[in-house]
Tab-separated table of C-alpha atoms in Angstrom:
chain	number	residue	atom	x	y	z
A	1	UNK	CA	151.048	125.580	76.864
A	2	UNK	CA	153.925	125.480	74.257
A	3	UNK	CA	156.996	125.729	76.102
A	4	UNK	CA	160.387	126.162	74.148
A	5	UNK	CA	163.425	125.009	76.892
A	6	UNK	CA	166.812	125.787	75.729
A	7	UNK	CA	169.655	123.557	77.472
A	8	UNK	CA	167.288	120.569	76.991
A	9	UNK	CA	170.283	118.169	77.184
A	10	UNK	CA	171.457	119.896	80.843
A	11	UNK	CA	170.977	118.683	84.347
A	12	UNK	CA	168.335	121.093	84.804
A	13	UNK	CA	167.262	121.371	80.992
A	14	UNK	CA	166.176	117.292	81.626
A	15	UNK	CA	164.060	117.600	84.830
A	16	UNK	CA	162.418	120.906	84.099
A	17	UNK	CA	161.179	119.114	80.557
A	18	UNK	CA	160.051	116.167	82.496
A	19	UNK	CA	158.067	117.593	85.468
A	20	UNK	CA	156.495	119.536	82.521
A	21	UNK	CA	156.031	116.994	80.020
A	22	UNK	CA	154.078	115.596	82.925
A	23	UNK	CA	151.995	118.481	83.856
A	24	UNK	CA	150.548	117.728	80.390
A	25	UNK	CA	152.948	120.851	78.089
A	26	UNK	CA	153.986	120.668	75.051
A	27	UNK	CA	157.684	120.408	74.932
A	28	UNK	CA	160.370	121.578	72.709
A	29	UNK	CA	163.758	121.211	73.220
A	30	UNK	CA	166.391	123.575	72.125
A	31	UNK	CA	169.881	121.442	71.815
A	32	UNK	CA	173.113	121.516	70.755
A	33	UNK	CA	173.057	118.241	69.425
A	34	UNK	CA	170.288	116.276	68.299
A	35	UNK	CA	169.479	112.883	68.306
A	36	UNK	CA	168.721	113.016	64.764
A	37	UNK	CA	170.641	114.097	61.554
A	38	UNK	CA	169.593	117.657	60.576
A	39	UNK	CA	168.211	115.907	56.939
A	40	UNK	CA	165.904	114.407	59.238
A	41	UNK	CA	163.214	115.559	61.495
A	42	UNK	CA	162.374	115.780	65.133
A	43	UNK	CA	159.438	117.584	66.111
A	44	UNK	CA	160.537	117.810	69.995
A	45	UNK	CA	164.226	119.014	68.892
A	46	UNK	CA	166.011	122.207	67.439
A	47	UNK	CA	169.549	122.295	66.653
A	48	UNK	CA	171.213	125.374	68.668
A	49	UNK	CA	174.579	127.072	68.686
A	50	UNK	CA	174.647	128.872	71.298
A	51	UNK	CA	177.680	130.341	70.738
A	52	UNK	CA	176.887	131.818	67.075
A	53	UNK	CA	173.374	132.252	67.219
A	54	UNK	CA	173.587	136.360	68.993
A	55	UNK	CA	171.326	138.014	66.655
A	56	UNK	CA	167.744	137.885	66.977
A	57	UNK	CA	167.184	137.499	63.366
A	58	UNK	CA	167.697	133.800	63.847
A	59	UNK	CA	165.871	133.249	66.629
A	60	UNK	CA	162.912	135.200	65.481
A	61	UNK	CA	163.070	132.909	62.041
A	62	UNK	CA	163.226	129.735	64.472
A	63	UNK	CA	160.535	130.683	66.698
A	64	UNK	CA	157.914	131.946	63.645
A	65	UNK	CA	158.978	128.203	62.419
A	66	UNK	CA	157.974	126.359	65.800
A	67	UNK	CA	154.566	128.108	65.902
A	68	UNK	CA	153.413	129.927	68.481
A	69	UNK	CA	155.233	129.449	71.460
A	70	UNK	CA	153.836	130.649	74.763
A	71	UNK	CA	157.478	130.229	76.981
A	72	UNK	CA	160.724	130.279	76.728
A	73	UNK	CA	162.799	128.124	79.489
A	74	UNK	CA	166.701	129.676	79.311
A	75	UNK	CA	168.515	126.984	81.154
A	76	UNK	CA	171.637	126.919	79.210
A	77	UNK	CA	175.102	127.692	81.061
A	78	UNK	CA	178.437	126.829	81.180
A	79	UNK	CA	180.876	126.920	84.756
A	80	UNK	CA	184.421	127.560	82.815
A	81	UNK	CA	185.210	129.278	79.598
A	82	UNK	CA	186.511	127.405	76.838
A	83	UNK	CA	188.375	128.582	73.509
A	84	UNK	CA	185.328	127.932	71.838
A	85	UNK	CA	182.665	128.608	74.746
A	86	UNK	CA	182.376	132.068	76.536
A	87	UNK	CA	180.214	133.229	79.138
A	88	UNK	CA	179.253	136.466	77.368
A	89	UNK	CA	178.518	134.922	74.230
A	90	UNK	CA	176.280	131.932	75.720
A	91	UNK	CA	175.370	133.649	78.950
A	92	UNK	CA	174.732	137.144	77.513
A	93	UNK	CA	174.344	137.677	74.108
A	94	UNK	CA	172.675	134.762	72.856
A	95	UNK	CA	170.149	135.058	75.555
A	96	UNK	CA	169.409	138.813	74.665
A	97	UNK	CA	168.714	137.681	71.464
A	98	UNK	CA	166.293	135.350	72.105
A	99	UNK	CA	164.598	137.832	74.822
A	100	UNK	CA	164.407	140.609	71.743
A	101	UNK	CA	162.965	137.979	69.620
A	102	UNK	CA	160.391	136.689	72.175
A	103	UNK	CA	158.924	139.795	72.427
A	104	UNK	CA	158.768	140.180	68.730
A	105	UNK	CA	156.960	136.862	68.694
A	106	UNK	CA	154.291	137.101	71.136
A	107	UNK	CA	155.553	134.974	73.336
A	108	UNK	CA	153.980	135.387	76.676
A	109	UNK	CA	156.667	134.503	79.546
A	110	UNK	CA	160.365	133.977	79.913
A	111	UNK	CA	161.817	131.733	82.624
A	112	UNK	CA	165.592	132.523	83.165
A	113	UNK	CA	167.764	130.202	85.413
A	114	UNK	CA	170.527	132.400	86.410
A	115	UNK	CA	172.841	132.186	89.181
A	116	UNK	CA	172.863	133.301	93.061
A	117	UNK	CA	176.080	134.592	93.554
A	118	UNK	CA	176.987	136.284	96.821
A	119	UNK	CA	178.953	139.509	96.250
A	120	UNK	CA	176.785	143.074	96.330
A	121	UNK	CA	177.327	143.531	92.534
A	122	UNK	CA	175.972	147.224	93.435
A	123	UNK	CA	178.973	148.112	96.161
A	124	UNK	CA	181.576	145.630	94.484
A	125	UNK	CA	180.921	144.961	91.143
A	126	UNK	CA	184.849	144.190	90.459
A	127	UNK	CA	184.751	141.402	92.769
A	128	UNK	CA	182.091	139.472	90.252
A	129	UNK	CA	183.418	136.833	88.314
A	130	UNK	CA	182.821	136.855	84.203
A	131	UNK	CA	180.706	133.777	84.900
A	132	UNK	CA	178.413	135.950	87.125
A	133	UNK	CA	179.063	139.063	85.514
A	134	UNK	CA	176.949	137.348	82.404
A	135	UNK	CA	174.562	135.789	83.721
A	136	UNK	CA	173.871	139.322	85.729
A	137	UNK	CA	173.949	140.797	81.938
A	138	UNK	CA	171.431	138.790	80.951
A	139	UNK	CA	169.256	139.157	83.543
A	140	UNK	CA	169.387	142.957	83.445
A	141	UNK	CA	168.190	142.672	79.500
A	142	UNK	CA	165.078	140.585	80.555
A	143	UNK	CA	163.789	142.857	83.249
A	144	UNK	CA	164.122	145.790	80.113
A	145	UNK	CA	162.535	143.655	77.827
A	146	UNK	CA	158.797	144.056	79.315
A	147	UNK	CA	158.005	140.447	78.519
A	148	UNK	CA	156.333	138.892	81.983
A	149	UNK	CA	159.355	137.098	83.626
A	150	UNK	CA	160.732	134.393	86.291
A	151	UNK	CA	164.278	134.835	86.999
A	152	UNK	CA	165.477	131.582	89.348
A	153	UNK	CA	168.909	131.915	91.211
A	154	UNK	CA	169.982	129.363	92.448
A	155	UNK	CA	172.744	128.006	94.963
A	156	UNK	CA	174.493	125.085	93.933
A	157	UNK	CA	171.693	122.254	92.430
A	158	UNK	CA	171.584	118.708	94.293
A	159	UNK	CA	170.472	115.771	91.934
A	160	UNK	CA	171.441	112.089	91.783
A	161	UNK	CA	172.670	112.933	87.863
A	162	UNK	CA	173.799	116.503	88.679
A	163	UNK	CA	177.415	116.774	87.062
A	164	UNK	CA	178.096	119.152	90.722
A	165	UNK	CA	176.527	116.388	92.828
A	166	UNK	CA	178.699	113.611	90.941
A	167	UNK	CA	181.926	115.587	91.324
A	168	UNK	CA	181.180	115.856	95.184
A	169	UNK	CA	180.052	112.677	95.489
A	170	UNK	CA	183.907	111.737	94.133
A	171	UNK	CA	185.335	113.983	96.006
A	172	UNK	CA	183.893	112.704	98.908
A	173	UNK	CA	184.653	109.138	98.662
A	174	UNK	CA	188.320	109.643	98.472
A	175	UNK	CA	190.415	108.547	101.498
A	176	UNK	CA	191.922	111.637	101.815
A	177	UNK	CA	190.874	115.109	100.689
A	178	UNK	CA	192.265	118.415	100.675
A	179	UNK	CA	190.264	121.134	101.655
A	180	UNK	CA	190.360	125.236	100.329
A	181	UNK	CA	191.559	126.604	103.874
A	182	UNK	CA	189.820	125.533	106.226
A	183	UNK	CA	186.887	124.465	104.234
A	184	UNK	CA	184.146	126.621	106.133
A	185	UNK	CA	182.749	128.559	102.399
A	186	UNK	CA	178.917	128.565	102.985
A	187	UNK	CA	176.491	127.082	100.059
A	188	UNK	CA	172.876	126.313	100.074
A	189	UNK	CA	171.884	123.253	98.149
A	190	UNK	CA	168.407	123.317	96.434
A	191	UNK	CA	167.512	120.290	95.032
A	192	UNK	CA	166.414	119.733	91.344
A	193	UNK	CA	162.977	118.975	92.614
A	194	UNK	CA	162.319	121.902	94.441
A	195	UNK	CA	163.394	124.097	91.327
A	196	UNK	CA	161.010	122.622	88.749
A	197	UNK	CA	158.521	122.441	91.264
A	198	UNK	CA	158.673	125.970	91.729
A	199	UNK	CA	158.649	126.695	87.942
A	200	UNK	CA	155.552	124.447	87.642
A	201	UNK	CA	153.768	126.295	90.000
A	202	UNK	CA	154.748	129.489	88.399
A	203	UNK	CA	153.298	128.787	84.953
A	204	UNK	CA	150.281	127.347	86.959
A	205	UNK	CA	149.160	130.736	87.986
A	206	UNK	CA	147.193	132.448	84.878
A	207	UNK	CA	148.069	135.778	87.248
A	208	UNK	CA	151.421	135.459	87.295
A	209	UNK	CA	153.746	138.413	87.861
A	210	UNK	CA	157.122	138.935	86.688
A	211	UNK	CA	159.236	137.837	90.275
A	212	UNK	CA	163.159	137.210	90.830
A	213	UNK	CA	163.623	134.348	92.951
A	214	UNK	CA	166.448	133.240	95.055
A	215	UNK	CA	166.290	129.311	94.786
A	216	UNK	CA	168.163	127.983	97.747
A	217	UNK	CA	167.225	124.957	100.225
A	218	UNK	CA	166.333	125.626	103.615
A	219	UNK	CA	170.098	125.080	105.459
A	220	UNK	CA	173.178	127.377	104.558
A	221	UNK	CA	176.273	124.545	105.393
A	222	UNK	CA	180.272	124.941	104.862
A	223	UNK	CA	181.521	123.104	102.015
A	224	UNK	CA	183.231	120.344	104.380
A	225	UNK	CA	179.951	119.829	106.410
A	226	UNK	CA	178.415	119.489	102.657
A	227	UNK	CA	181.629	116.853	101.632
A	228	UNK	CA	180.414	114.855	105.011
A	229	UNK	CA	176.729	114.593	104.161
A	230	UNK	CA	177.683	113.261	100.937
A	231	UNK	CA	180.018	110.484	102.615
A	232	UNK	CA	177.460	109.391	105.230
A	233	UNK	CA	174.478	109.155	102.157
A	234	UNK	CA	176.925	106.490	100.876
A	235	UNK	CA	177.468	104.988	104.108
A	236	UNK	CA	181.320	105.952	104.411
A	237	UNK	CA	182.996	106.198	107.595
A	238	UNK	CA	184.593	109.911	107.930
A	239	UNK	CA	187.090	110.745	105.912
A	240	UNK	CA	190.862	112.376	106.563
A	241	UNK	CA	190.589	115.887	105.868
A	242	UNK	CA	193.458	118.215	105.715
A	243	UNK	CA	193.463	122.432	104.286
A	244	UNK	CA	195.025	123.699	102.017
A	245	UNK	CA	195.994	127.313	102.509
A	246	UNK	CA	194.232	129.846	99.648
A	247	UNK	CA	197.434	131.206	98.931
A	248	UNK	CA	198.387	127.773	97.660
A	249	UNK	CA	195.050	126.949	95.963
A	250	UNK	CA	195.023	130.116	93.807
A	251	UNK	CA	198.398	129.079	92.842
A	252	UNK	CA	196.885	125.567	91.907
A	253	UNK	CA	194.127	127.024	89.854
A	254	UNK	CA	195.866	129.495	87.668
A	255	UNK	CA	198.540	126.464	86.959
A	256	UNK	CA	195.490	124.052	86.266
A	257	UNK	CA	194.101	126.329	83.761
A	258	UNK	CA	196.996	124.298	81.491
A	259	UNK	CA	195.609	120.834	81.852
A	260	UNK	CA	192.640	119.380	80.385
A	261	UNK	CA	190.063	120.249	83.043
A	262	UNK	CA	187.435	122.480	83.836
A	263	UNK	CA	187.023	121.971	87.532
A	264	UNK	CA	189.916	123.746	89.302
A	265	UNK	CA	189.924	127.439	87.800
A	266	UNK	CA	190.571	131.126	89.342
A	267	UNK	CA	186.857	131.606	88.341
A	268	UNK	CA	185.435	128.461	89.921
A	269	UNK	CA	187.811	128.955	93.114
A	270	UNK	CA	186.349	132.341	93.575
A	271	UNK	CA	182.855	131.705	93.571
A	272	UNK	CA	183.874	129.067	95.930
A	273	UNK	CA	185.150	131.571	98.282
A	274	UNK	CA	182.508	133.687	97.909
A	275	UNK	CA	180.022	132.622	100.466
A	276	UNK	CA	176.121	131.547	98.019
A	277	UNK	CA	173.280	131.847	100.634
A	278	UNK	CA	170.029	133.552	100.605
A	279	UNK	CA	167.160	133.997	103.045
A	280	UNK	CA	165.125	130.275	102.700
A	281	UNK	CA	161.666	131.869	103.261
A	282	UNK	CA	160.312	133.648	100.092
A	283	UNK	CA	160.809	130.295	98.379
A	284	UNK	CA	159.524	128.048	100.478
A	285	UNK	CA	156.293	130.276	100.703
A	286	UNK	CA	156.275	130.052	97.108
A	287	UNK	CA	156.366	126.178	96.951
A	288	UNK	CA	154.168	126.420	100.039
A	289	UNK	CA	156.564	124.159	101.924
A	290	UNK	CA	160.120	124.113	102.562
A	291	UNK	CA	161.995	123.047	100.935
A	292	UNK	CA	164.143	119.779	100.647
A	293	UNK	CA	166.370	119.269	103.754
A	294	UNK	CA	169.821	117.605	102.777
A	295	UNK	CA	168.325	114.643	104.543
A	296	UNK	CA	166.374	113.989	101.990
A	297	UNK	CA	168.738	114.723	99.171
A	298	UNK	CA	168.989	111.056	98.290
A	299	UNK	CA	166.671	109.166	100.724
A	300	UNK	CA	165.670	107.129	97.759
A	301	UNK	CA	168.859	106.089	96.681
A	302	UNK	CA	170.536	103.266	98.520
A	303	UNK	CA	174.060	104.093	99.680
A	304	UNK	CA	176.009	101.400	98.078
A	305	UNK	CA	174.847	102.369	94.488
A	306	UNK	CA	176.162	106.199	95.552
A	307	UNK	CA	179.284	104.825	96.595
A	308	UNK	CA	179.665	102.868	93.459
A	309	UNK	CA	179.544	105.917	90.996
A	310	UNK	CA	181.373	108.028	92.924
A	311	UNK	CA	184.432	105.744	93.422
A	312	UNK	CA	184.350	105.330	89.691
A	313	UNK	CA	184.797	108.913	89.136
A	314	UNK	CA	188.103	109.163	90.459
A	315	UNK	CA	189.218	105.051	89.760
A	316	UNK	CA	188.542	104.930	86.324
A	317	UNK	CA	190.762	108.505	85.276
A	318	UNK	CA	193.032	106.798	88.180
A	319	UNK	CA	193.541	103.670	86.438
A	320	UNK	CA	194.115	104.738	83.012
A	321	UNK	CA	196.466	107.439	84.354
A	322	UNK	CA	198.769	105.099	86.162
A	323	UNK	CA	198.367	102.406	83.248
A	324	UNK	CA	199.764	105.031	81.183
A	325	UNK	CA	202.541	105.956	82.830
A	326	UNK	CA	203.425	101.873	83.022
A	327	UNK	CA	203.078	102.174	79.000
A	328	UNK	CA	205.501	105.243	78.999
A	329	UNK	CA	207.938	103.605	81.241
A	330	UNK	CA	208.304	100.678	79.391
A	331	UNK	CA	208.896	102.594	76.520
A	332	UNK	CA	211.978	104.827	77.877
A	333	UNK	CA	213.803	101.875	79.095
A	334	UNK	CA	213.392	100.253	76.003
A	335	UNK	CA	214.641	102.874	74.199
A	336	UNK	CA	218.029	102.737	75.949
A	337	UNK	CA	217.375	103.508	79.637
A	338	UNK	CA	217.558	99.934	80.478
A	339	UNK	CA	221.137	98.940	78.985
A	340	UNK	CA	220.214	97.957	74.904
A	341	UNK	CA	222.524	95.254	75.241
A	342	UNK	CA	220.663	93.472	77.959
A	343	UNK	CA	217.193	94.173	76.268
A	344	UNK	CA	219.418	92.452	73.615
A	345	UNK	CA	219.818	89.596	75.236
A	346	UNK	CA	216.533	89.067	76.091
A	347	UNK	CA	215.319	88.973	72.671
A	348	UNK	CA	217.966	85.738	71.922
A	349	UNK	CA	215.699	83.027	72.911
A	350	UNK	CA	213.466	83.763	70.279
A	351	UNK	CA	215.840	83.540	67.690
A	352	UNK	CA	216.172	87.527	67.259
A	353	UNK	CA	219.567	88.989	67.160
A	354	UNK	CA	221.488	91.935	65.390
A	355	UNK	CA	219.558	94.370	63.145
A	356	UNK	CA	216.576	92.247	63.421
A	357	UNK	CA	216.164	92.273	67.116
A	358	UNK	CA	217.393	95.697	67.229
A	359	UNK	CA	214.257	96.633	64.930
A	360	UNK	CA	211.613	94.303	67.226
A	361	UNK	CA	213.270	96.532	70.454
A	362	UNK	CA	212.551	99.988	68.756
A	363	UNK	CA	209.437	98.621	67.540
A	364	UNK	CA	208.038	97.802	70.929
A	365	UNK	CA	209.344	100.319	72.583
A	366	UNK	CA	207.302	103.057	69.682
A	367	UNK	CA	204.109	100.589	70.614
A	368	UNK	CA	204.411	101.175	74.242
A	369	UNK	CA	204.816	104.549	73.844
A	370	UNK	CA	201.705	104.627	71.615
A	371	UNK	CA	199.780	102.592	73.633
A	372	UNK	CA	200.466	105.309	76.300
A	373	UNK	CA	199.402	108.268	74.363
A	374	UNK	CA	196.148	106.350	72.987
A	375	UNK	CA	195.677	105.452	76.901
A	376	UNK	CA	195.179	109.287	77.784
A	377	UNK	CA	193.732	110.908	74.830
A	378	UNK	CA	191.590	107.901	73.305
A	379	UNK	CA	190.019	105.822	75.346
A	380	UNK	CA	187.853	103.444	73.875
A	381	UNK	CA	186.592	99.513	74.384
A	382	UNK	CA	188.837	98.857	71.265
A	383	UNK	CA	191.844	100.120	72.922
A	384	UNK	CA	191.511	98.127	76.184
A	385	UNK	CA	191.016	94.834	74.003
A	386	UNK	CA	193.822	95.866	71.870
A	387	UNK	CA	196.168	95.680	75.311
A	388	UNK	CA	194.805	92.756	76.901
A	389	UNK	CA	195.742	90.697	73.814
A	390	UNK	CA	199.101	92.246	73.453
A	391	UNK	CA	199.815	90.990	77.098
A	392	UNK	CA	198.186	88.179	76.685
A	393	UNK	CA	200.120	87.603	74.053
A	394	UNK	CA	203.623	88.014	74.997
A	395	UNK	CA	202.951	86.313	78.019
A	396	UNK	CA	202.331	83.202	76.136
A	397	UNK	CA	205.708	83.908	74.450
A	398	UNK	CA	207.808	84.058	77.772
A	399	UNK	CA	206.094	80.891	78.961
A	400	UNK	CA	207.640	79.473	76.058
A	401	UNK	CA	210.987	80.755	75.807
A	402	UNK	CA	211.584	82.231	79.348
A	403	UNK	CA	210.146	80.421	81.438
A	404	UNK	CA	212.779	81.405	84.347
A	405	UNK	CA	210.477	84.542	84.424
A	406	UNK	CA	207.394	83.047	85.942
A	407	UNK	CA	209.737	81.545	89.204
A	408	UNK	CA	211.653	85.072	89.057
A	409	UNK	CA	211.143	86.524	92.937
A	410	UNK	CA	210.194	89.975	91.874
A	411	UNK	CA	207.412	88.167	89.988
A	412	UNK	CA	207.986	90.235	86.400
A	413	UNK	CA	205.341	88.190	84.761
A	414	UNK	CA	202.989	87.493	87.440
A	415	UNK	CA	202.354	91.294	87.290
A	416	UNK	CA	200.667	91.033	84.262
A	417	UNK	CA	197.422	89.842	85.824
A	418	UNK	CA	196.834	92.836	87.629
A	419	UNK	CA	197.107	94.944	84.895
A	420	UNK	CA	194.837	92.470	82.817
A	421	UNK	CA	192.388	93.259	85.619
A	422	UNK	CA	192.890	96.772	85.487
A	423	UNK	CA	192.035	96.587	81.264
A	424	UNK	CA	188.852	94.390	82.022
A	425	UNK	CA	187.759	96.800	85.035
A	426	UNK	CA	188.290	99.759	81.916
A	427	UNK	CA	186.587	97.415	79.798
A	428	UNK	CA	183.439	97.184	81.364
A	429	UNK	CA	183.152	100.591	82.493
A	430	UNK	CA	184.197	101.966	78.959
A	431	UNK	CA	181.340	103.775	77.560
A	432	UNK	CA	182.190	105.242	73.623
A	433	UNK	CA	180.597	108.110	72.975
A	434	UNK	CA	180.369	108.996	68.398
């Protein structure tokens, strides 16, 4: 079959084209950004905005241009809004859309991954968030649309590259960790296997009947027992919990909707709270097996490879935050809250004095501050290089001319070589992105 999977680039957009790929499909893959320029040409690729493309002129004009396609794959999604991304526009209306325009096209079936969710939209429909809210929009639209359908809900997705799986992963291989009260929410892991097994077996059956499925592994557990498997996969001894009262966490969430994140949000901590479990049985009877146990989540995986990638993902952000802050320090006493007329002083030896060591002081001290901002908003290889040589550098110039400095107690200088660790540890985890 021709299969057309939007959200190629996703967690779940990846696997489901593999497993398919492999069960001898034709692929296309519907992506925001291609690999190619658009003046070129990739016959496996389509360029999609999911944000703009909500009329189903467009996608009727790109499916007639594909040929005929025999299913459509809607894995795309988003867990927080965004200025420029909403749930109803990528979760609702773009989707409808391409529904409307499937059935114009003859295409035969429609595979929707939507979203579990544990609140009786029926009896409480105001306690939905707008992430499920969409996704419950969208799902409404397919069953109308007559076209023969499989719509997947699942609990949270394991996978060794699942963005959810990483962001455990960290969280679990801190030394200490705060909990949402008492940390007892219950979730049901399926793992990324189990759902594109279950869609290959689907589109198997040449008798297949339109069929909601709850996706969900076979054990409910509480968020903390989940944080705990994670840490003993990477072979961690148990880590210091402590809660955090909700009160205190909602509080936390609406403030952290001003930083530049997308993990801690009212929407997110909601559907935390919200207990996402399902009965286990009508899917394992449709693999024909149960599911994967969380046993087996990452049997293949050695442990010191998980640990590896998960420290990373709170060191590196860790490391550049605290080398900024050194940066921005630095900078503020420079720029008078150390006394200027000892920074003054300093400058002597090298033959600097008056306006012309007053300039070098307000010079380094802009640099520094630079160097800070460029140290949260642009990280790059470049950057890091840039700061070991600067170090580097004036290190060289106080062996030189202060030399005092490198048998000073407090060790001013011999601090440096931390830090040049730190910008070689960046270094070589630094990976630019165009």
């Amino acid at each position: 079959m021709k299969i057309l999977i939007c959200g190629a680039q996703g967690f779940l957009g990846r696997h489901i084209s593999q497993v398919l790929q492999d069960a001898g499909h034709e692929v296309c893959h519907g992506v925001r950004k291609p690999k190619l320029p658009e003046r070129l040409t990739d016959p496996e690729e389509i360029a999609i905005n999911y944000t703009q493309d909500i009329e189903p002129a467009i996608w009727e004009k790109r499916l007639r241009r594909l040929g005929q396609i025999d299913v459509i794959i809607n894995a795309v999604g988003i867990l927080n809004e965004t200025t420029e991304l909403s749930f109803d526009a990528i979760h609702r209306d773009a989707p409808a859309a391409l529904f409307y325009a499937a059935s114009s096209c003859g295409v035969k079936s429609i595979i929707q991954i939507s979203a579990l969710g544990a609140v009786n939209e029926t009896e409480h429909p105001e306690a939905m968030t707008g992430y499920m809210q969409s996704k419950r929009a969208a799902d409404k639209t397919l069953i109308a649309s007559g076209l023969c359908y499989l719509i997947m809900r699942p609990s949270l997705v394991v996978g060794i590259d699942g963005g959810s799986s990483q962001l455990f992963r960290s969280m679990a291989s801190l030394p200490l960790l705060g909990l949402p009260g008492r940390g007892e929410q219950q979730v049901q892991p399926v793992h990324v296997d189990d759902l594109c097994a279950a869609i290959a077996i689907w589109l198997a059956d040449e008798n297949r009947n339109s069929k909601i499925l709850n996706t969900v592994g076979p054990q409910a557990i509480s968020y903390r027992r989940m944080l705990e498997i994670y840490r003993k996969a990477m072979g961690m001894p148990a880590q210091c919990m402590f809660s955090i009262p909700m009160p205190l966490m909602r509080m936390a969430a609406s403030a952290a909707r001003l930083l530049p994140q997308n993990v801690l949000t009212p929407d997110s901590l909601r559907m935390l709270e919200q207990d996402n479990v399902a009965d286990a049985i009508p899917f394992a009877a449709h693999l024909s097996r149960p599911a994967k146990s969380y046993k087996n989540w990452f049997a293949d995986v050695p442990d010191h490879m998980l640990a590896s990638s998960a420290i990373a993902g709170w060191s590196l952000p860790l490391f550049r935050y605290v080398l900024a802050l050194i940066w921005f320090v630095t900078a503020a006493l420079s720029f008078g809250l150390y006394p200027i007329s000892g920074s003054l002083a300093l400058l002597q030896p090298l033959g600097l004095s008056g306006a012309p060591a007053m300039f070098m002081l307000m010079a380094a001290s802009a640099l520094d501050l630079s160097l800070g901002l460029a140290t949260l908003f642009w990280p790059k290889r470049i950057l890091w290089l840039m700061q070991i040589a600067l170090i580097a550098g004036y290190s060289c110039i106080i062996a030189i001319y202060l030399p005092e400095y490198y048998l000073h107690p407090f060790g001013p200088v011999l601090k440096n070589l931390p830090i040049l660790a730190l910008l070689a540890y960046l270094f070589a985890h630094q990976r630019d992105t165009k």
